[in-house]
Coordinates of C-alpha atoms and ligand atoms in Angstrom, one line a residue:
X1 CA 1.1 12.8 -29.2
X2 CA -1.6 12.6 -26.6
X3 CA -1.2 9.8 -24.0
X4 CA -3.4 8.2 -21.4
X5 CA -2.2 5.8 -18.7
X6 CA -4.4 3.0 -17.4
X7 CA -3.1 1.6 -14.1
X8 CA -4.0 -1.8 -12.5
X9 CA -2.6 -3.2 -9.3
X10 CA -1.1 -1.7 -6.1
X11 CA 0.0 1.7 -5.0
X12 CA 3.5 0.9 -6.3
X13 CA 2.0 0.8 -9.8
X14 CA 0.1 4.0 -9.2
X15 CA 3.5 5.6 -8.2
X16 CA 5.2 4.2 -11.2
X17 CA 2.5 5.6 -13.5
X18 CA 3.1 9.1 -12.1
X19 CA 6.8 8.7 -13.1
X20 CA 6.0 7.2 -16.5
X21 CA 3.8 10.3 -17.1
X22 CA 6.7 12.6 -16.3
X23 CA 8.9 10.7 -18.8
X24 CA 6.2 11.1 -21.5
X25 CA 5.8 14.8 -20.8
X26 CA 9.6 15.3 -21.0
X27 CA 9.4 13.7 -24.4
X28 CA 6.9 16.4 -25.4
X29 CA 3.6 14.3 -25.1
X30 CA 0.5 15.7 -23.5
X31 CA -2.0 13.9 -21.2
X32 CA -5.4 13.2 -22.8
X33 CA -8.6 13.7 -20.7
X34 CA -9.7 10.1 -21.5
X35 CA -8.4 7.0 -23.3
X36 CA -10.8 7.6 -26.3
X37 CA -9.1 10.9 -27.2
X38 CA -5.5 9.6 -26.7
X39 CA -3.1 8.5 -29.5
X40 CA -1.0 6.4 -27.1
X41 CA -2.3 4.2 -24.3
X42 CA 0.1 3.0 -21.6
X43 CA -1.3 0.1 -19.6
X44 CA 0.6 -0.3 -16.4
X45 CA -0.5 -3.9 -15.5
X46 CA 0.1 -6.5 -12.9
X47 CA 0.5 -10.3 -12.9
X48 CA -0.1 -10.6 -9.2
X49 CA -3.8 -11.1 -9.7
X50 CA -5.5 -12.8 -12.6
X51 CA -8.2 -10.1 -12.6
X52 CA -5.7 -7.4 -13.6
X53 CA -4.4 -9.6 -16.5
X54 CA -8.1 -10.2 -17.6
X55 CA -8.7 -6.4 -17.5
X56 CA -5.5 -5.8 -19.5
X57 CA -6.8 -8.1 -22.2
X58 CA -10.1 -6.2 -22.2
X59 CA -8.3 -2.8 -22.6
X60 CA -6.1 -4.2 -25.4
X61 CA -9.1 -5.3 -27.3
X62 CA -11.0 -2.1 -26.7
X63 CA -8.2 0.2 -27.9
X64 CA -6.7 -2.1 -30.5
X65 CA -6.7 0.7 -33.1
X66 CA -4.4 2.8 -31.0
X67 CA -0.7 2.6 -30.2
X68 CA -0.4 0.6 -27.0
X69 CA 2.5 0.2 -24.6
X70 CA 2.5 -2.3 -21.7
X71 CA 4.4 -1.6 -18.5
X72 CA 4.4 -3.0 -15.0
X73 CA 4.8 -6.3 -13.1
X74 CA 4.1 -8.7 -16.0
X75 CA 5.3 -12.3 -16.0
X76 CA 7.1 -13.5 -19.1
X77 CA 4.3 -16.1 -19.6
X78 CA 1.7 -13.3 -19.7
X79 CA 4.0 -11.1 -21.9
X80 CA 4.0 -13.9 -24.5
X81 CA 0.1 -13.7 -24.7
X82 CA 0.3 -9.9 -25.3
X83 CA 3.2 -9.7 -27.7
X84 CA 1.2 -9.2 -30.9
X85 CA -1.1 -6.6 -29.4
X86 CA 1.3 -4.2 -27.7
X87 CA 4.9 -3.0 -27.3
X88 CA 6.6 -3.3 -24.0
X89 CA 8.0 -0.5 -21.8
X90 CA 11.5 -1.7 -20.9
X91 CA 11.6 -2.8 -17.2
X92 CA 13.0 0.0 -15.2
X93 CA 12.9 1.6 -11.8
X94 CA 11.8 5.2 -11.9
X95 CA 13.4 6.3 -8.6
X96 CA 15.4 9.1 -10.1
X97 CA 12.4 10.5 -12.1
X98 CA 10.3 13.2 -10.6
X99 CA 6.7 12.2 -10.9
X100 CA 3.8 14.0 -12.5
X101 CA 1.6 13.9 -9.4
X102 CA -2.1 13.1 -9.9
X103 CA -3.1 14.6 -6.5
X104 CA -2.1 18.0 -5.0
X105 CA -2.2 16.7 -1.4
X106 CA -1.5 12.9 -1.4
X107 CA 1.9 11.6 -2.5
X108 CA 3.3 8.1 -2.9
X109 CA 7.1 8.0 -2.5
X110 CA 8.8 4.8 -3.4
X111 CA 11.6 3.9 -1.0
X112 CA 12.5 0.4 -2.3
X113 CA 11.4 -2.0 -5.0
X114 CA 11.6 -5.7 -5.6
X115 CA 11.5 -8.5 -3.0
X116 CA 13.8 -11.3 -1.8
X117 CA 11.2 -13.3 0.1
X118 CA 9.7 -15.7 -2.5
X119 CA 6.4 -16.3 -0.8
X120 CA 5.3 -19.4 -2.7
X121 CA 2.2 -17.8 -4.3
X122 CA 3.7 -14.5 -5.3
X123 CA 5.1 -13.3 -8.7
X124 CA 6.8 -10.1 -7.4
X125 CA 10.3 -11.5 -7.0
X126 CA 10.1 -12.6 -10.7
X127 CA 8.5 -9.5 -12.1
X128 CA 10.2 -6.8 -10.1
X129 CA 13.4 -8.6 -9.2
X130 CA 15.4 -8.5 -6.0
X131 CA 15.2 -5.8 -3.3
X132 CA 16.7 -2.5 -4.1
X133 CA 16.6 0.4 -1.7
X134 CA 16.5 4.0 -2.9
X135 CA 19.2 6.2 -1.5
X136 CA 18.0 8.0 1.6
X137 CA 19.1 11.4 0.4
X138 CA 16.9 11.1 -2.7
X139 CA 13.9 10.2 -0.5
X140 CA 14.6 13.0 2.0
X141 CA 14.9 15.6 -0.8
X142 CA 11.7 14.4 -2.4
X143 CA 9.7 14.5 0.9
X144 CA 11.2 17.9 1.8
X145 CA 10.0 19.3 -1.5
X146 CA 6.5 17.7 -1.0
X147 CA 6.3 19.2 2.4
X148 CA 7.3 22.7 1.1
X149 CA 4.6 22.4 -1.6
X150 CA 2.0 21.7 1.1
X151 CA 1.3 18.0 0.6
X152 CA -0.8 16.7 3.5
X153 CA -0.4 12.9 3.2
X154 CA 2.8 11.0 2.3
X155 CA 2.9 7.2 1.8
X156 CA 6.3 5.5 1.8
X157 CA 6.1 2.6 -0.6
X158 CA 7.8 -0.7 -1.2
X159 CA 7.1 -4.4 -1.4
X160 CA 8.7 -4.9 1.9
X161 CA 9.6 -1.5 3.4
X162 CA 10.8 -3.2 6.7
X163 CA 13.9 -4.4 5.0
X164 CA 14.9 -0.9 3.7
X165 CA 18.7 -0.4 4.0
X166 CA 20.7 2.6 2.9
X167 CA 23.7 4.8 3.9
X168 CA 23.2 8.3 5.0
X169 CA 26.0 10.8 5.0
X170 CA 25.4 12.7 8.2
X171 CA 24.9 11.9 11.8
X172 CA 23.8 15.1 13.5
X173 CA 21.5 16.7 11.0
X174 CA 19.3 19.7 10.9
X175 CA 16.7 20.6 8.3
X176 CA 17.0 21.7 5.6
X177 CA 19.6 19.0 5.2
X178 CA 20.5 19.2 1.5
X179 CA 23.6 21.4 2.0
X180 CA 24.9 19.2 4.8
X181 CA 24.5 16.0 2.7
X182 CA 26.9 17.4 0.1
X183 CA 29.4 18.7 2.8
X184 CA 29.6 15.6 4.9
X185 CA 31.9 12.7 4.3
X186 CA 30.8 10.5 7.2
X187 CA 28.3 7.9 6.3
X188 CA 26.2 5.7 8.5
X189 CA 23.9 2.8 8.0
X190 CA 20.2 3.6 7.9
X191 CA 17.4 1.1 8.4
X192 CA 13.7 1.7 7.9
X193 CA 13.2 3.0 11.5
X194 CA 16.1 5.4 11.0
X195 CA 14.5 6.7 7.7
X196 CA 11.2 7.3 9.5
X197 CA 13.0 9.2 12.3
X198 CA 14.7 11.4 9.6
X199 CA 11.5 12.1 7.7
X200 CA 9.6 12.8 10.9
X201 CA 11.9 15.8 11.5
X202 CA 11.2 17.4 8.1
X203 CA 9.4 20.7 8.8
X204 CA 5.8 20.8 7.6
X205 CA 2.3 19.5 8.6
X206 CA 1.9 16.2 6.8
X207 CA 0.7 12.7 7.7
X208 CA 3.1 9.9 7.2
X209 CA 2.4 6.2 6.6
X210 CA 4.0 3.2 4.9
X211 CA 3.0 0.0 3.0
X212 CA 3.7 -2.9 2.9
X213 CA 5.3 -4.7 5.8
X214 CA 6.4 -8.3 6.3
X215 CA 5.8 -9.7 9.8
X216 CA 9.2 -11.5 9.9
X217 CA 11.0 -8.1 9.4
X218 CA 8.9 -5.9 11.7
X219 CA 11.4 -5.0 14.5
X220 CA 10.6 -3.7 18.0
X221 CA 12.6 -0.6 17.0
X222 CA 10.3 0.0 14.0
X223 CA 7.1 -0.5 16.1
X224 CA 8.4 2.0 18.8
X225 CA 9.5 4.5 16.1
X226 CA 6.2 4.3 14.2
X227 CA 4.1 4.8 17.4
X228 CA 6.3 7.6 18.7
X229 CA 6.8 9.7 15.5
X230 CA 4.4 12.6 15.6
X231 CA 3.8 12.6 11.8
X232 CA 3.1 8.9 11.6
X233 CA -0.7 8.2 11.5
X234 CA -2.1 5.4 13.7
X235 CA -2.5 2.8 11.0
X236 CA -0.5 -0.3 10.4
X237 CA -1.1 -2.7 7.4
X238 CA 0.5 -6.0 8.4
X239 CA -0.3 -8.9 6.0
X240 CA -0.7 -12.2 7.8
X241 CA -2.0 -14.3 4.7
X242 CA -3.1 -17.3 6.9
X243 CA -3.8 -18.2 10.5
X244 CA -2.5 -21.7 10.4
X245 CA 1.2 -22.6 10.8
X246 CA 1.2 -25.4 8.2
X247 CA -0.3 -23.1 5.6
X248 CA 2.1 -20.3 6.5
X249 CA 5.0 -22.8 6.0
X250 CA 3.6 -23.9 2.6
X251 CA 3.4 -20.2 1.7
X252 CA 7.1 -19.7 2.7
X253 CA 6.1 -16.8 5.0
X254 CA 8.8 -17.7 7.6
X255 CA 6.9 -16.8 10.7
X256 CA 4.4 -18.6 12.9
X257 CA 0.9 -17.5 14.1
X258 CA 2.3 -16.9 17.6
X259 CA 4.8 -14.4 16.2
X260 CA 2.1 -12.5 14.4
X261 CA 0.0 -12.3 17.5
X262 CA 2.9 -11.0 19.5
X263 CA 3.5 -8.3 16.9
X264 CA -0.1 -7.1 17.0
X265 CA 0.0 -7.0 20.8
X266 CA 3.2 -4.9 20.7
X267 CA 1.8 -2.5 18.1
X268 CA -1.4 -2.0 20.1
X269 CA 0.6 -1.4 23.3
X270 CA 3.1 1.1 21.7
X271 CA 0.4 3.1 19.9
X272 CA -1.7 3.2 23.1
X273 CA 1.3 4.6 24.9
X274 CA 2.1 7.4 22.5
X275 CA -1.2 8.0 20.7
X276 CA -3.9 7.1 23.3
X277 CA -6.8 9.1 21.9
X278 CA -8.2 6.2 19.7
X279 CA -7.0 2.6 19.1
X280 CA -4.5 2.1 16.2
X281 CA -6.2 0.7 13.0
X282 CA -4.8 -2.6 11.9
X283 CA -5.5 -4.1 8.5
X284 CA -4.2 -7.3 6.8
X285 CA -4.1 -9.4 3.7
X286 CA -5.5 -13.0 3.8
X287 CA -5.5 -15.6 1.0
X288 CA -8.2 -18.3 1.3
X289 CA -8.2 -21.7 -0.4
X290 CA -4.4 -22.0 -0.7
X291 CA -3.4 -25.5 -2.0
X292 CA -4.1 -28.1 0.7
X293 CA -5.9 -25.7 3.0
X294 CA -8.4 -27.9 5.0
X295 CA -11.6 -26.7 6.6
X296 CA -9.9 -27.0 10.0
X297 CA -7.0 -24.9 8.8
X298 CA -9.3 -22.2 7.5
X299 CA -11.1 -22.2 10.8
X300 CA -7.7 -21.3 12.4
X301 CA -7.5 -18.3 10.0
X302 CA -11.1 -17.3 11.0
X303 CA -10.2 -17.6 14.7
X304 CA -7.1 -15.4 14.3
X305 CA -9.1 -12.8 12.4
X306 CA -11.7 -12.6 15.2
X307 CA -8.9 -12.5 17.8
X308 CA -6.9 -9.8 16.1
X309 CA -10.1 -7.6 15.7
X310 CA -9.0 -6.4 12.3
X311 CA -10.4 -3.1 10.9
X312 CA -9.9 -4.3 7.3
X313 CA -8.9 -7.6 5.6
X314 CA -8.0 -7.5 1.9
X315 CA -9.3 -11.0 1.1
X316 CA -8.0 -12.9 -2.0
X317 CA -9.3 -16.3 -3.2
X318 CA -6.2 -18.2 -4.2
X319 CA -5.4 -18.6 -7.9
X320 CA -2.1 -20.1 -9.1
X321 CA 0.4 -17.8 -10.7
X322 CA 2.6 -19.5 -13.3
X323 CA 6.2 -19.8 -12.4
X324 CA 5.7 -19.7 -8.6
X325 CA 6.4 -22.5 -6.3
X326 CA 2.7 -22.8 -5.3
X327 CA 1.7 -23.2 -8.9
X328 CA 3.4 -26.7 -8.7
X329 CA 1.1 -27.7 -5.8
X330 CA -2.4 -29.1 -6.4
X331 CA -5.0 -26.3 -6.5
X332 CA -7.4 -28.6 -4.7
X333 CA -9.8 -26.3 -2.9
X334 CA -12.9 -26.1 -5.2
X335 CA -13.9 -22.6 -6.4
X336 CA -17.2 -22.7 -4.5
X337 CA -15.4 -23.5 -1.3
X338 CA -12.9 -20.7 -1.8
X339 CA -15.9 -18.3 -2.2
X340 CA -17.5 -19.8 0.9
X341 CA -14.4 -19.2 2.9
X342 CA -14.0 -15.6 1.6
X343 CA -17.6 -14.9 2.5
X344 CA -17.2 -16.4 6.0
X345 CA -14.1 -14.3 6.6
X346 CA -15.8 -11.2 5.3
X347 CA -18.6 -11.8 7.8
X348 CA -16.2 -12.1 10.7
X349 CA -14.4 -8.9 9.5
X350 CA -17.6 -6.9 9.4
X351 CA -18.3 -7.8 13.0
X352 CA -14.8 -6.7 14.3
X353 CA -14.6 -3.7 12.1
X354 CA -18.1 -2.5 13.2
X355 CA -17.2 -3.0 16.9
X356 CA -14.0 -1.0 16.4
X357 CA -15.9 1.8 14.5
X358 CA -18.6 2.1 17.2
X359 CA -15.9 3.4 19.6
X360 CA -15.6 6.5 17.4
X361 CA -19.2 7.7 18.1
X362 CA -19.2 11.0 20.0
X363 CA -15.4 11.5 19.5
X364 CA -13.8 14.3 17.5
X365 CA -11.5 13.6 14.6
X366 CA -9.4 15.5 12.1
X367 CA -10.3 14.5 8.6
X368 CA -8.4 15.0 5.4
X369 CA -10.9 15.6 2.6
X370 CA -10.4 13.3 -0.5
X371 CA -13.4 14.3 -2.6
X372 CA -16.7 16.2 -2.6
X373 CA -19.8 14.5 -4.1
X374 CA -23.5 15.3 -4.0
X375 CA -23.1 17.8 -1.1
X376 CA -21.0 15.5 1.0
X377 CA -17.3 15.5 1.8
X378 CA -15.5 12.2 1.9
X379 CA -12.1 11.8 3.7
X380 CA -9.9 9.9 6.1
X381 CA -9.0 10.2 9.7
X382 CA -5.5 9.9 11.1
X383 CA -6.5 6.3 11.8
X384 CA -7.3 5.7 8.1
X385 CA -11.0 5.5 8.7
X386 CA -13.4 6.7 6.0
X387 CA -15.7 9.6 7.0
X388 CA -18.6 11.2 5.2
X389 CA -20.0 14.6 6.4
X390 CA -21.8 17.6 4.9
X391 CA -19.4 19.3 2.5
X392 CA -20.1 23.0 3.5
X393 CA -17.2 25.0 1.9
X394 CA -14.7 22.2 2.2
X395 CA -12.6 21.2 -0.9
X396 CA -10.3 18.2 -1.5
X397 CA -7.1 18.6 0.4
X398 CA -8.6 20.5 3.3
X399 CA -8.4 19.3 6.9
X400 CA -11.8 19.3 8.7
X401 CA -12.6 19.0 12.3
X402 CA -15.5 16.5 12.6
X403 CA -17.6 15.0 15.3
X404 CA -18.5 11.3 14.6
X405 CA -22.2 10.7 14.9
X406 CA -22.6 7.3 13.2
X407 CA -20.7 4.2 12.4
X408 CA -20.8 1.3 9.9
X409 CA -18.2 -1.5 9.5
X410 CA -16.2 0.4 6.9
X411 CA -17.1 4.0 7.3
X412 CA -18.1 6.7 9.7
X413 CA -20.6 9.5 9.5
X414 CA -19.7 12.9 10.9
X415 CA -20.8 16.5 11.4
X416 CA -18.5 19.5 11.2
X417 CA -17.5 21.2 14.4
X418 CA -18.1 25.0 14.2
Ligands
SF4_501 S1 6.9 -10.4 0.8 FE1 6.0 -12.2 -0.3 S2 4.0 -11.5 -0.9 FE2 5.2 -9.6 -0.5 S3 6.1 -9.1 -2.4 FE3 7.6 -10.4 -1.4 S4 7.2 -12.4 -2.2 FE4 5.4 -11.2 -2.6

């Protein structure tokens, strides 16, 4: 059979799709070039956002004459709506499966799955279950293999990577470590900072990053390690969700605004110390219009966004997810007001992001090329900034030396350095 996978949602779902593809290939199926020419469609969906569920409905209707399997983070209540239209892929973690990688130079490596935090708006603890860390030796072996095959960019993935916990069988290791793992009897506890330290020593020229973090679990040790590790890029995604303590409490985030501010300060100080060339990029997630959020409370979020000078904010307008604690609260911010708050926040973001990007003008940067289109190369810097420059002979996966000659809020323009 020919199969095609449609993926909605976060990088974790993208990573799962690569592993689902490898399971299908092992069973003798072949990937189709497009959904129209496939016999089997796998929709890897997500109940975190209503938009993904709406798009899943759309895909189910569009391909109703084909065999359809639904996978991913889907709430039982959403599953019931789909049950006559598709079969379900049994919930599974795909850790031990080697993925069929879509990219030859960017790899997503899951290190843990699930979440114990129960933020009041979020379905993940219900759809993915409790936290489960992947054994460190499996992660190390996978990253070693990616590095040997010349991958340039590796993302460590998990719902809350900061609470990663595993055992590791050696204390004084050298790479390659595979043989030592099997010989050693001694085990030691490994936290997320420890895992980064290990991966940072794997030979090979690759950029390392991780998503996502929880501010309550981001330790000083982790900040210091991330800033100090030569392979870690200068980019931290740290979801704040709101800039008002009462709303944070209602969201069950278990930190206060002051704690978040301190973390950002520490991150900036540590990265300035070890990677002083250009300021660290900091992005966040914010939900506007959470139940009970007053205009004044939203102003506090706006104030925080300006103060933190974010490079990017992934803004969500609150919508209740069935089965969560927040779904029992009154969704009392009108839709037009949620939209207004999202627009106001976006306006503030564009100002801070533009001010940050202007600092790049005249500077040189190494850019990993993602794609070529219409004579231009598009790629990312080691600070996760998008850059567009004349393509020349570059191809996806190349590293280019570029001088930045122009800046907008969310991208930079460059010229190649001869
Ligand atoms: S930390 Fe909160 S928002 Fe993130 S996955 Fe867990 S419950 Fe959801």
